[in-house]
Amino acid sequence: MEKKYKNFKIVIKENYDSTSIVVADIIAGLVNAKSGGVLGLATGGTPVGAYKQLIAMQAAGKVDFSHVTCFNLDEYHPIAASNSQSYKYFMKDNLFNHININPANTHIPDGMAEDVQAECAAYEQKIAAAGGIDLQLLGIGSNGHIGFNEPASAFSRETNYIALEASTIEANARYFNSPDEVPKHALTMGIGTIFAARRIVMMITGAAKANIAEAAILGYISPQVPASILQLHPDVTFVLDADAAKNIIPRIT
Ligand code: F6R
């Protein structure tokens, strides 16, 4: 199902794999349409299927990343790039090592930065110097976070250094040996940085995300649900599987 709803687009597919294909096609479409395109990328479980698709598409000669620049949303702090739980490691393992992107064109906030404020400012400058983000891929946390912008009393503007919520530490502990090992802080693009992307694609899958998907896409716009701000973006597509969309389908059809 594909539906124009208010000023955004909602695409609902049967399952995780078909959702991943839609997202990969959107990303490949941008890369093929614009030489030197700038992608904003996400980590987490959600985009792995889309990254697998992109790897297969490149192997089949359907997409070429040689002129692409990309910026990831976020990174834990402190964490070494060599740590297998760092987002830098994740991106190499799940995408960069398997496509023809120039490693010099892949950017992730430095999880070992000593001066975190300087690192945040430098990251903003790098995005601006690249001409801004053409297409930003997003997942959503069960608490509505995007990047690591946790529910708050105000929307953050630029890349910033944040304390992770207990629920996020708990959700991400599955990747670490124990919750104690999950870093308590992170560097993340701000809501303003994300919102400045010319186009946004948010991928949401699984029944566990059904309530937050409904709140983010159809609920009140509030910094308590950071993703809800996307309802105001001029070019946003929400791509969901049927499980994640189960509360939304009856409300939009
Ligand atoms: C990751 C990120 C996070 C995730 C979110 C969902 O770079 O920015 O906002 O998108 O935590 O994670 P998964 O996909 O693991 O459910």
XYZ file of N, CA and C and ligand atoms in Angstrom:
775
model
N 0.848 -1.196 0.000
C 0.000 0.000 0.000
C 0.881 1.243 0.000
N 0.463 2.215 -0.782
C 1.214 3.460 -0.831
C 0.206 4.586 -0.728
N 0.401 5.477 0.210
C -0.630 6.473 0.464
C 0.010 7.831 0.700
N -0.512 8.828 0.030
C -0.113 10.199 0.334
C -1.000 10.614 1.490
N -0.441 10.989 2.610
C -1.235 11.356 3.773
C -0.736 12.690 4.283
N -1.616 13.676 4.359
C -1.198 15.046 4.665
C -0.063 15.388 3.709
N 1.078 15.870 4.215
C 2.146 16.241 3.273
C 3.221 15.168 3.167
N 2.971 13.972 3.699
C 3.996 12.931 3.591
C 3.446 11.659 2.957
N 4.360 10.750 2.682
C 4.004 9.515 1.997
C 4.167 8.349 2.978
N 3.216 7.444 2.989
C 3.335 6.244 3.823
C 3.318 5.035 2.893
N 4.372 4.228 2.960
C 4.437 3.010 2.155
C 4.385 1.838 3.129
N 3.463 0.914 2.902
C 3.355 -0.240 3.797
C 3.560 -1.516 2.989
N 4.519 -2.316 3.425
C 4.839 -3.555 2.721
C 4.576 -4.734 3.645
N 4.557 -5.915 3.036
C 4.151 -7.102 3.771
C 5.080 -7.454 4.928
N 6.363 -7.402 4.685
C 7.288 -7.906 5.714
C 8.622 -7.147 5.672
N 9.541 -7.570 6.515
C 10.826 -6.873 6.632
C 11.573 -6.838 5.295
N 11.600 -7.960 4.593
C 12.385 -8.013 3.357
C 11.817 -7.085 2.284
N 10.494 -7.086 2.132
C 9.932 -6.214 1.083
C 10.092 -4.740 1.475
N 10.068 -4.452 2.788
C 10.291 -3.080 3.255
C 11.735 -2.669 2.958
N 12.659 -3.596 3.179
C 14.077 -3.316 2.935
C 14.330 -3.006 1.457
N 13.614 -3.730 0.588
C 13.795 -3.510 -0.853
C 13.335 -2.093 -1.231
N 12.199 -1.675 -0.688
C 11.699 -0.323 -0.991
C 12.728 0.722 -0.552
N 13.266 0.555 0.653
C 14.223 1.539 1.180
C 15.506 1.536 0.336
N 15.995 0.348 0.000
C 17.213 0.270 -0.823
C 16.975 0.921 -2.190
N 15.795 0.716 -2.758
C 15.490 1.313 -4.070
C 15.483 2.842 -3.987
N 14.963 3.374 -2.897
C 14.946 4.835 -2.743
C 16.387 5.359 -2.654
N 17.213 4.671 -1.870
C 18.608 5.119 -1.713
C 19.347 5.008 -3.050
N 19.199 3.867 -3.713
C 19.880 3.683 -5.001
C 19.384 4.712 -6.010
N 18.109 5.037 -5.944
C 17.535 6.030 -6.857
C 18.224 7.371 -6.709
N 18.462 7.782 -5.475
C 19.138 9.060 -5.237
C 20.589 9.005 -5.735
N 21.259 7.903 -5.409
C 22.671 7.756 -5.800
C 22.798 7.776 -7.324
N 21.881 7.107 -8.006
C 21.944 7.068 -9.469
C 21.536 8.390 -10.109
N 20.663 9.125 -9.418
C 20.156 10.379 -10.011
C 21.122 11.522 -9.823
N 21.930 11.478 -8.774
C 22.779 12.625 -8.474
C 24.214 12.181 -8.246
N 25.079 12.467 -9.203
C 26.490 12.142 -8.995
C 26.990 13.046 -7.874
N 27.706 12.465 -6.909
C 28.169 13.265 -5.778
C 27.097 13.476 -4.728
N 26.072 12.615 -4.721
C 24.994 12.734 -3.730
C 25.506 12.519 -2.314
N 24.778 13.114 -1.364
C 25.165 13.006 0.048
C 24.065 12.254 0.804
N 24.459 11.119 1.397
C 23.506 10.302 2.142
C 23.691 10.474 3.632
N 22.605 10.470 4.364
C 22.660 10.364 5.817
C 22.265 8.937 6.162
N 23.080 8.252 6.963
C 22.825 6.827 7.221
C 22.600 6.544 8.702
N 21.967 5.413 8.957
C 21.634 5.009 10.323
C 22.222 3.633 10.614
N 22.372 3.339 11.896
C 22.767 1.992 12.309
C 21.556 1.321 12.949
N 21.783 0.250 13.696
C 20.684 -0.468 14.354
C 20.232 -1.639 13.511
N 19.289 -2.388 14.043
C 18.824 -3.579 13.338
C 18.005 -3.248 12.098
N 17.270 -2.152 12.139
C 16.304 -1.866 11.071
C 16.928 -1.787 9.673
N 17.994 -1.019 9.447
C 18.454 -0.843 8.063
C 19.318 -1.973 7.506
N 19.624 -3.001 8.318
C 20.563 -4.031 7.850
C 20.087 -4.690 6.547
N 18.801 -4.959 6.457
C 18.258 -5.595 5.243
C 18.403 -4.697 4.026
N 18.184 -3.397 4.221
C 18.331 -2.457 3.100
C 19.808 -2.385 2.687
N 20.701 -2.419 3.658
C 22.134 -2.391 3.318
C 22.520 -3.652 2.536
N 21.960 -4.794 2.936
C 22.239 -6.049 2.200
C 21.768 -5.911 0.752
N 20.595 -5.315 0.575
C 20.071 -5.106 -0.779
C 21.009 -4.221 -1.589
N 21.477 -3.146 -0.964
C 22.358 -2.213 -1.680
C 23.666 -2.899 -2.082
N 24.182 -3.752 -1.201
C 25.409 -4.495 -1.515
C 25.159 -5.376 -2.746
N 24.010 -6.052 -2.754
C 23.666 -6.928 -3.895
C 23.467 -6.102 -5.162
N 22.844 -4.937 -5.014
C 22.594 -4.094 -6.191
C 23.907 -3.601 -6.778
N 24.852 -3.258 -5.895
C 26.136 -2.795 -6.423
C 26.887 -3.934 -7.103
N 26.816 -5.123 -6.504
C 27.486 -6.282 -7.107
C 26.902 -6.566 -8.491
N 25.614 -6.265 -8.656
C 24.946 -6.507 -9.948
C 25.086 -5.317 -10.894
N 25.848 -4.311 -10.485
C 26.085 -3.152 -11.354
C 24.909 -2.196 -11.441
N 23.990 -2.267 -10.473
C 22.802 -1.405 -10.543
C 22.974 -0.090 -9.803
N 24.042 0.033 -9.043
C 24.284 1.285 -8.315
C 25.797 1.430 -8.098
N 26.249 2.670 -8.072
C 27.692 2.933 -7.982
C 27.913 3.980 -6.890
N 28.654 3.602 -5.850
C 28.843 4.504 -4.703
C 30.139 5.303 -4.782
N 30.832 5.213 -5.927
C 32.181 5.788 -5.952
C 32.208 7.300 -5.753
N 31.089 7.979 -6.037
C 31.076 9.440 -5.845
C 30.197 9.877 -4.677
N 29.773 8.901 -3.880
C 28.852 9.220 -2.775
C 29.628 9.650 -1.528
N 29.058 10.619 -0.826
C 29.560 10.989 0.499
C 28.469 10.628 1.487
N 28.859 10.138 2.668
C 27.799 9.877 3.639
C 28.180 10.282 5.049
N 27.154 10.578 5.796
C 27.278 11.000 7.194
C 26.356 10.131 8.031
N 26.920 9.495 9.039
C 26.049 8.737 9.937
C 25.448 9.629 11.007
N 24.313 9.181 11.499
C 23.585 9.977 12.484
C 24.322 10.148 13.798
N 24.985 9.062 14.243
C 25.405 9.095 15.639
C 26.509 8.082 15.941
N 27.083 8.226 17.108
C 28.098 7.287 17.610
C 28.077 7.343 19.128
N 28.310 6.209 19.748
C 28.456 6.194 21.207
C 29.682 7.008 21.609
N 29.717 7.390 22.890
C 30.901 8.043 23.450
C 31.015 7.675 24.916
N 32.162 7.244 25.412
C 33.336 6.952 24.605
C 33.278 5.530 24.044
N 33.807 5.382 22.844
C 33.941 4.037 22.265
C 35.012 4.094 21.184
N 35.863 3.070 21.157
C 36.917 3.033 20.139
C 36.336 2.508 18.831
N 36.860 3.024 17.711
C 36.376 2.580 16.394
C 36.584 1.078 16.229
N 37.605 0.531 16.918
C 37.905 -0.898 16.789
C 36.939 -1.765 17.606
N 36.170 -1.151 18.502
C 35.202 -1.908 19.295
C 34.081 -2.387 18.367
N 33.790 -3.683 18.419
C 32.820 -4.219 17.458
C 31.409 -3.668 17.701
N 31.197 -2.990 18.820
C 29.886 -2.379 19.066
C 29.832 -0.905 18.652
N 30.971 -0.384 18.175
C 30.928 1.021 17.730
C 30.137 1.099 16.431
N 29.556 2.255 16.183
C 28.780 2.413 14.954
C 29.696 2.487 13.739
N 30.923 2.923 13.978
C 31.903 2.933 12.891
C 32.146 1.494 12.425
N 32.359 0.616 13.389
C 32.589 -0.793 13.075
C 31.352 -1.367 12.364
N 30.181 -1.042 12.907
C 28.916 -1.541 12.348
C 28.794 -1.158 10.874
N 29.089 0.104 10.567
C 28.903 0.568 9.184
C 29.873 -0.118 8.225
N 31.116 -0.325 8.710
C 32.086 -1.027 7.850
C 31.615 -2.461 7.619
N 31.194 -3.088 8.708
C 30.828 -4.489 8.670
C 29.561 -4.736 7.827
N 28.603 -3.824 7.943
C 27.311 -4.041 7.281
C 27.174 -3.379 5.917
N 28.099 -2.438 5.599
C 27.941 -1.767 4.309
C 29.272 -1.362 3.667
N 30.017 -0.483 4.333
C 31.141 0.153 3.649
C 32.179 -0.836 3.104
N 32.450 -1.916 3.856
C 33.468 -2.871 3.398
C 33.014 -3.655 2.177
N 31.739 -3.548 1.834
C 31.196 -4.402 0.765
C 30.734 -3.617 -0.453
N 30.947 -2.281 -0.425
C 30.553 -1.473 -1.590
C 31.737 -0.614 -2.018
N 31.599 0.028 -3.162
C 32.743 0.772 -3.707
C 32.741 2.234 -3.258
N 32.410 2.466 -1.997
C 32.467 3.839 -1.485
C 33.899 4.143 -1.065
N 34.315 5.400 -1.257
C 35.650 5.818 -0.828
C 35.613 6.021 0.690
N 36.423 5.271 1.469
C 36.359 5.404 2.936
C 36.536 6.854 3.396
N 37.279 7.646 2.617
C 37.483 9.052 3.002
C 36.180 9.851 2.933
N 35.191 9.313 2.215
C 33.900 10.012 2.090
C 32.854 9.513 3.075
N 33.273 8.643 4.006
C 32.318 8.148 5.017
C 32.603 8.841 6.339
N 31.590 9.433 6.921
C 31.789 10.226 8.139
C 30.883 9.736 9.267
N 31.488 9.628 10.430
C 30.750 9.247 11.649
C 31.358 10.076 12.785
N 30.540 10.612 13.692
C 31.152 11.366 14.792
C 32.204 10.507 15.509
N 33.253 11.150 15.993
C 34.382 10.447 16.610
C 34.040 10.054 18.048
N 33.878 8.762 18.254
C 33.504 8.248 19.567
C 34.598 8.389 20.609
N 35.792 8.782 20.195
C 36.885 8.979 21.153
C 37.265 10.451 21.271
N 36.464 11.340 20.694
C 36.818 12.769 20.746
C 37.002 13.215 22.199
N 38.079 13.954 22.437
C 38.290 14.453 23.808
C 37.446 15.691 24.047
N 37.398 16.550 23.026
C 36.584 17.756 23.141
C 35.284 17.503 22.359
N 34.280 17.039 23.071
C 33.056 16.622 22.377
C 32.342 17.796 21.710
N 32.399 18.956 22.341
C 31.715 20.116 21.738
C 32.380 20.498 20.411
N 33.721 20.452 20.398
C 34.444 20.779 19.159
C 34.127 19.741 18.082
N 34.019 18.478 18.491
C 33.701 17.421 17.524
C 32.298 17.635 16.926
N 31.356 18.028 17.787
C 29.978 18.277 17.306
C 29.978 19.428 16.296
N 30.693 20.501 16.626
C 30.726 21.670 15.729
C 31.405 21.295 14.410
N 32.491 20.506 14.501
C 33.222 20.114 13.287
C 32.334 19.233 12.401
N 31.511 18.390 13.033
C 30.643 17.503 12.252
C 29.610 18.311 11.473
N 29.036 19.300 12.134
C 28.091 20.193 11.443
C 28.770 20.867 10.251
N 29.997 21.321 10.477
C 30.710 22.026 9.403
C 30.984 21.106 8.221
N 31.319 19.848 8.530
C 31.604 18.895 7.436
C 30.340 18.655 6.599
N 29.207 18.553 7.266
C 27.945 18.339 6.530
C 27.667 19.565 5.646
N 27.850 20.741 6.216
C 27.602 21.966 5.440
C 28.560 22.043 4.254
N 29.839 21.693 4.489
C 30.845 21.778 3.417
C 30.530 20.798 2.287
N 29.856 19.694 2.628
C 29.488 18.710 1.595
C 28.238 19.154 0.834
N 27.638 20.253 1.255
C 26.452 20.760 0.558
C 25.144 20.333 1.199
N 25.218 19.772 2.419
C 24.003 19.309 3.100
C 23.639 17.897 2.663
N 22.684 17.308 3.362
C 22.314 15.909 3.114
C 21.147 15.841 2.119
N 21.333 15.047 1.073
C 20.271 14.892 0.068
C 19.183 13.955 0.563
N 19.615 12.851 1.167
C 18.650 11.834 1.600
C 19.100 11.268 2.936
N 18.252 11.410 3.934
C 18.574 10.896 5.267
C 17.728 9.664 5.558
N 18.393 8.558 5.876
C 17.705 7.336 6.290
C 17.605 7.326 7.817
N 16.422 6.998 8.323
C 16.217 6.960 9.774
C 15.535 5.670 10.204
N 15.908 5.209 11.409
C 15.100 4.235 12.137
C 14.421 5.006 13.254
N 13.707 4.310 14.109
C 13.080 4.990 15.256
C 13.261 4.132 16.501
N 13.596 4.758 17.621
C 13.670 4.029 18.887
C 12.269 3.799 19.427
N 12.116 2.818 20.310
C 10.769 2.551 20.851
C 10.249 3.726 21.666
N 11.133 4.630 22.071
C 10.678 5.838 22.779
C 10.524 7.028 21.824
N 10.650 6.778 20.530
C 10.457 7.848 19.548
C 11.729 8.579 19.171
N 12.873 8.119 19.694
C 14.100 8.865 19.371
C 14.499 8.694 17.906
N 15.149 9.727 17.397
C 15.788 9.625 16.074
C 17.239 10.056 16.249
N 18.152 9.342 15.534
C 19.539 9.456 15.960
C 19.507 9.071 17.431
N 20.229 9.786 18.261
C 20.115 9.551 19.707
C 19.435 10.737 20.372
N 18.569 11.400 19.646
C 17.806 12.495 20.242
C 16.651 11.900 21.023
N 16.847 11.864 22.334
C 15.881 11.231 23.223
C 14.699 12.177 23.479
N 13.558 11.641 23.953
C 12.444 12.517 24.327
C 12.940 13.607 25.270
N 12.484 14.828 25.036
C 13.011 15.963 25.804
C 11.957 17.051 25.845
N 12.297 18.148 26.492
C 11.327 19.242 26.579
C 11.454 20.186 25.391
N 12.503 20.012 24.593
C 12.674 20.863 23.404
C 13.379 20.057 22.326
N 13.192 20.443 21.067
C 13.906 19.794 19.969
C 15.331 20.320 19.921
N 16.305 19.430 19.803
C 17.704 19.888 19.701
C 17.941 20.434 18.300
N 18.873 21.342 18.182
C 19.108 21.943 16.879
C 20.237 21.219 16.126
N 21.454 21.301 16.665
C 22.609 20.791 15.910
C 23.183 19.521 16.550
N 24.217 18.990 15.898
C 24.913 17.824 16.440
C 25.290 18.106 17.888
N 24.963 17.161 18.763
C 25.195 17.417 20.190
C 25.592 16.151 20.942
N 26.064 16.375 22.170
C 26.556 15.325 23.054
C 25.457 15.070 24.075
N 24.972 13.845 24.138
C 23.809 13.601 24.990
C 24.031 12.411 25.932
N 23.242 12.388 26.998
C 23.213 11.225 27.897
C 22.110 10.306 27.389
N 22.417 9.030 27.256
C 21.405 8.083 26.772
C 20.383 7.790 27.867
N 19.139 7.595 27.472
C 18.090 7.219 28.423
C 18.298 5.783 28.875
N 17.832 5.501 30.081
C 17.950 4.125 30.602
C 17.303 3.132 29.631
N 16.154 3.514 29.010
C 15.458 2.574 28.117
C 16.281 2.303 26.856
N 17.035 3.320 26.403
C 17.874 3.124 25.211
C 19.063 2.224 25.557
N 19.646 2.456 26.734
C 20.771 1.609 27.163
C 20.295 0.155 27.246
N 19.110 -0.006 27.808
C 18.543 -1.355 27.938
C 18.286 -1.978 26.558
N 17.692 -1.176 25.639
C 17.383 -1.699 24.298
C 18.663 -2.093 23.559
N 19.729 -1.317 23.754
C 20.958 -1.585 23.016
C 21.871 -2.583 23.712
N 21.524 -2.933 24.962
C 22.365 -3.866 25.721
C 22.436 -5.228 25.040
N 21.425 -5.522 24.191
C 21.429 -6.839 23.540
C 22.665 -7.043 22.672
N 23.269 -5.947 22.253
C 24.456 -6.071 21.399
C 25.750 -6.185 22.218
N 25.691 -5.845 23.505
C 26.888 -5.861 24.348
C 26.844 -7.086 25.262
N 28.002 -7.363 25.933
C 28.015 -8.511 26.846
C 27.122 -8.260 28.050
N 27.047 -6.994 28.503
C 26.169 -6.669 29.632
C 25.760 -5.204 29.526
N 24.638 -4.819 30.174
C 24.193 -3.417 30.108
C 25.270 -2.455 30.609
N 26.125 -2.918 31.538
C 27.192 -2.047 32.079
C 28.168 -1.603 31.001
N 28.281 -2.404 29.951
C 29.260 -2.076 28.895
C 28.729 -1.051 27.902
N 27.423 -0.789 27.920
C 26.864 0.173 26.953
C 27.320 1.573 27.365
N 27.966 2.316 26.448
C 28.372 3.678 26.820
C 27.149 4.488 27.249
N 27.355 5.418 28.158
C 26.214 6.170 28.715
C 25.956 7.468 27.943
N 26.833 7.790 27.012
C 26.685 9.029 26.249
C 26.819 8.744 24.759
N 26.476 9.730 23.965
C 26.611 9.598 22.514
C 26.734 10.976 21.884
N 27.261 10.975 20.668
C 27.255 12.179 19.829
C 26.196 11.928 18.761
N 25.322 12.886 18.566
C 24.255 12.663 17.575
C 23.952 13.928 16.784
N 23.646 13.743 15.512
C 23.082 14.868 14.760
C 21.890 15.380 15.556
N 21.646 16.670 15.525
C 20.475 17.217 16.206
C 19.230 17.041 15.357
N 18.094 17.319 15.955
C 16.836 17.271 15.189
C 16.913 18.286 14.040
N 17.520 19.420 14.302
C 17.667 20.434 13.255
C 18.536 19.936 12.108
N 19.634 19.233 12.451
C 20.523 18.676 11.411
C 19.738 17.695 10.535
N 18.972 16.833 11.202
C 18.202 15.815 10.471
C 17.135 16.488 9.600
N 16.466 17.463 10.203
C 15.359 18.128 9.511
C 15.841 18.895 8.276
N 17.105 19.285 8.294
C 17.651 20.046 7.164
C 17.912 19.168 5.943
N 17.853 17.833 6.101
C 18.038 16.949 4.938
C 16.940 17.246 3.920
N 17.307 17.212 2.639
C 16.320 17.569 1.616
C 15.213 16.511 1.493
N 15.593 15.277 1.770
C 14.584 14.216 1.727
C 14.846 13.263 2.898
N 13.800 12.730 3.477
C 13.943 11.825 4.622
C 13.155 10.545 4.367
N 13.787 9.404 4.673
C 13.095 8.116 4.611
C 13.214 7.479 5.977
N 12.081 7.227 6.600
C 12.108 6.537 7.893
C 11.584 5.127 7.714
N 12.377 4.150 8.149
C 11.982 2.741 8.037
C 11.579 2.235 9.419
N 10.392 1.615 9.508
C 9.910 1.102 10.801
C 9.376 -0.315 10.584
N 9.907 -1.267 11.329
C 9.459 -2.653 11.151
C 9.232 -3.335 12.505
N 8.328 -4.288 12.495
C 8.096 -5.124 13.671
C 6.970 -4.614 14.559
N 6.217 -5.562 15.133
C 5.056 -5.227 15.959
C 5.444 -4.395 17.184
N 6.670 -4.582 17.681
C 7.097 -3.843 18.880
C 7.149 -2.333 18.619
N 7.195 -1.957 17.337
C 7.257 -0.517 17.009
C 5.879 0.040 16.609
N 4.828 -0.777 16.685
C 3.512 -0.326 16.186
C 3.000 0.900 16.942
N 3.137 0.901 18.255
C 2.607 2.038 19.026
C 3.399 3.310 18.767
N 4.722 3.184 18.730
C 5.516 4.402 18.530
C 5.373 4.882 17.077
N 5.188 3.954 16.144
C 4.979 4.367 14.744
C 3.707 5.206 14.643
N 2.655 4.764 15.303
C 1.387 5.495 15.277
C 1.556 6.877 15.924
N 2.233 6.900 17.066
C 2.423 8.182 17.767
C 3.259 9.140 16.918
N 4.302 8.614 16.286
C 5.216 9.486 15.531
C 4.562 10.007 14.254
N 3.795 9.145 13.579
C 3.288 9.502 12.252
C 1.934 10.199 12.313
N 1.097 9.776 13.276
C -0.261 10.330 13.325
C -0.554 11.109 14.605
N 0.374 11.106 15.550
C 0.102 11.733 16.841
C 0.487 13.205 16.886
N 0.428 13.758 18.094
C 0.804 15.159 18.295
C 2.287 15.358 18.021
N 2.608 16.523 17.500
C 4.018 16.855 17.269
C 4.579 17.415 18.570
N 5.536 16.670 19.134
C 6.033 17.039 20.452
C 7.467 16.551 20.614
N 8.308 17.309 21.313
C 9.675 16.821 21.559
C 9.694 15.593 22.465
N 8.529 15.262 23.059
C 8.458 14.016 23.837
C 8.450 12.798 22.913
N 8.091 13.030 21.646
C 8.194 11.990 20.603
C 9.025 12.620 19.487
N 10.363 12.603 19.625
C 11.183 13.378 18.689
C 10.866 13.143 17.206
N 10.537 11.889 16.843
C 10.272 11.603 15.423
C 9.022 12.296 14.901
N 8.144 12.753 15.788
C 6.889 13.372 15.338
C 7.140 14.653 14.541
N 8.284 15.285 14.735
C 8.604 16.518 14.007
C 8.675 16.246 12.494
N 8.934 14.991 12.140
C 9.053 14.659 10.707
C 7.754 14.922 9.958
N 6.636 14.939 10.679
C 5.344 15.229 10.018
C 5.365 16.593 9.335
N 6.257 17.460 9.774
C 6.312 18.814 9.203
C 7.336 18.941 8.078
N 8.109 17.868 7.846
C 9.155 17.963 6.813
C 8.512 17.974 5.422
N 9.068 18.755 4.489
C 8.435 18.836 3.160
C 8.582 17.592 2.284
N 9.509 16.689 2.594
C 9.674 15.507 1.731
C 10.049 14.297 2.578
N 9.058 13.706 3.214
C 9.338 12.545 4.061
C 8.492 11.356 3.626
N 9.126 10.186 3.611
C 8.442 8.929 3.305
C 8.635 7.989 4.497
N 7.539 7.490 5.027
C 7.604 6.477 6.080
C 7.401 5.125 5.398
N 8.352 4.217 5.572
C 8.230 2.888 4.971
C 8.108 1.878 6.111
N 6.958 1.212 6.182
C 6.686 0.307 7.304
C 6.341 -1.085 6.808
N 6.603 -2.078 7.675
C 6.036 -3.390 7.355
C 4.654 -3.473 8.012
N 3.888 -4.501 7.640
C 2.494 -4.591 8.092
C 2.402 -4.649 9.614
N 3.384 -5.301 10.268
C 3.339 -5.400 11.735
C 3.484 -4.023 12.378
N 4.435 -3.252 11.900
C 4.649 -1.920 12.487
C 3.494 -0.985 12.155
N 2.799 -1.265 11.043
C 1.733 -0.360 10.576
C 0.353 -0.764 11.071
N 0.295 -1.766 11.956
C -1.037 -2.330 12.257
C -1.994 -1.321 12.898
N -1.492 -0.352 13.656
C -2.400 0.669 14.236
C -2.699 1.777 13.235
N -1.801 1.927 12.254
C -1.925 3.040 11.305
C -2.910 2.700 10.188
N -2.854 1.447 9.711
C -3.669 1.060 8.551
C -5.148 1.435 8.746
N -5.781 1.075 9.900
C -7.206 1.429 10.022
C -7.450 2.933 10.084
N -6.444 3.722 10.405
C -6.652 5.167 10.544
C -6.448 5.929 9.241
N -5.812 5.306 8.258
C -5.555 6.050 7.015
C -6.312 5.459 5.821
N -7.038 4.355 6.064
C -7.738 3.771 4.914
C -9.251 3.920 5.076
C 20.976 4.485 14.878
C 19.973 5.419 15.338
C 18.819 5.002 16.198
C 18.095 3.764 15.686
C 16.973 3.361 16.649
C 16.280 2.081 16.220
O 21.963 5.166 14.139
O 20.101 6.560 15.033
O 17.910 6.087 16.300
O 17.578 4.016 14.410
O 17.476 3.206 17.939
O 17.167 1.026 16.349
P 16.808 -0.433 15.780
O 16.786 -0.304 14.303
O 17.926 -1.308 16.259
O 15.468 -0.780 16.362
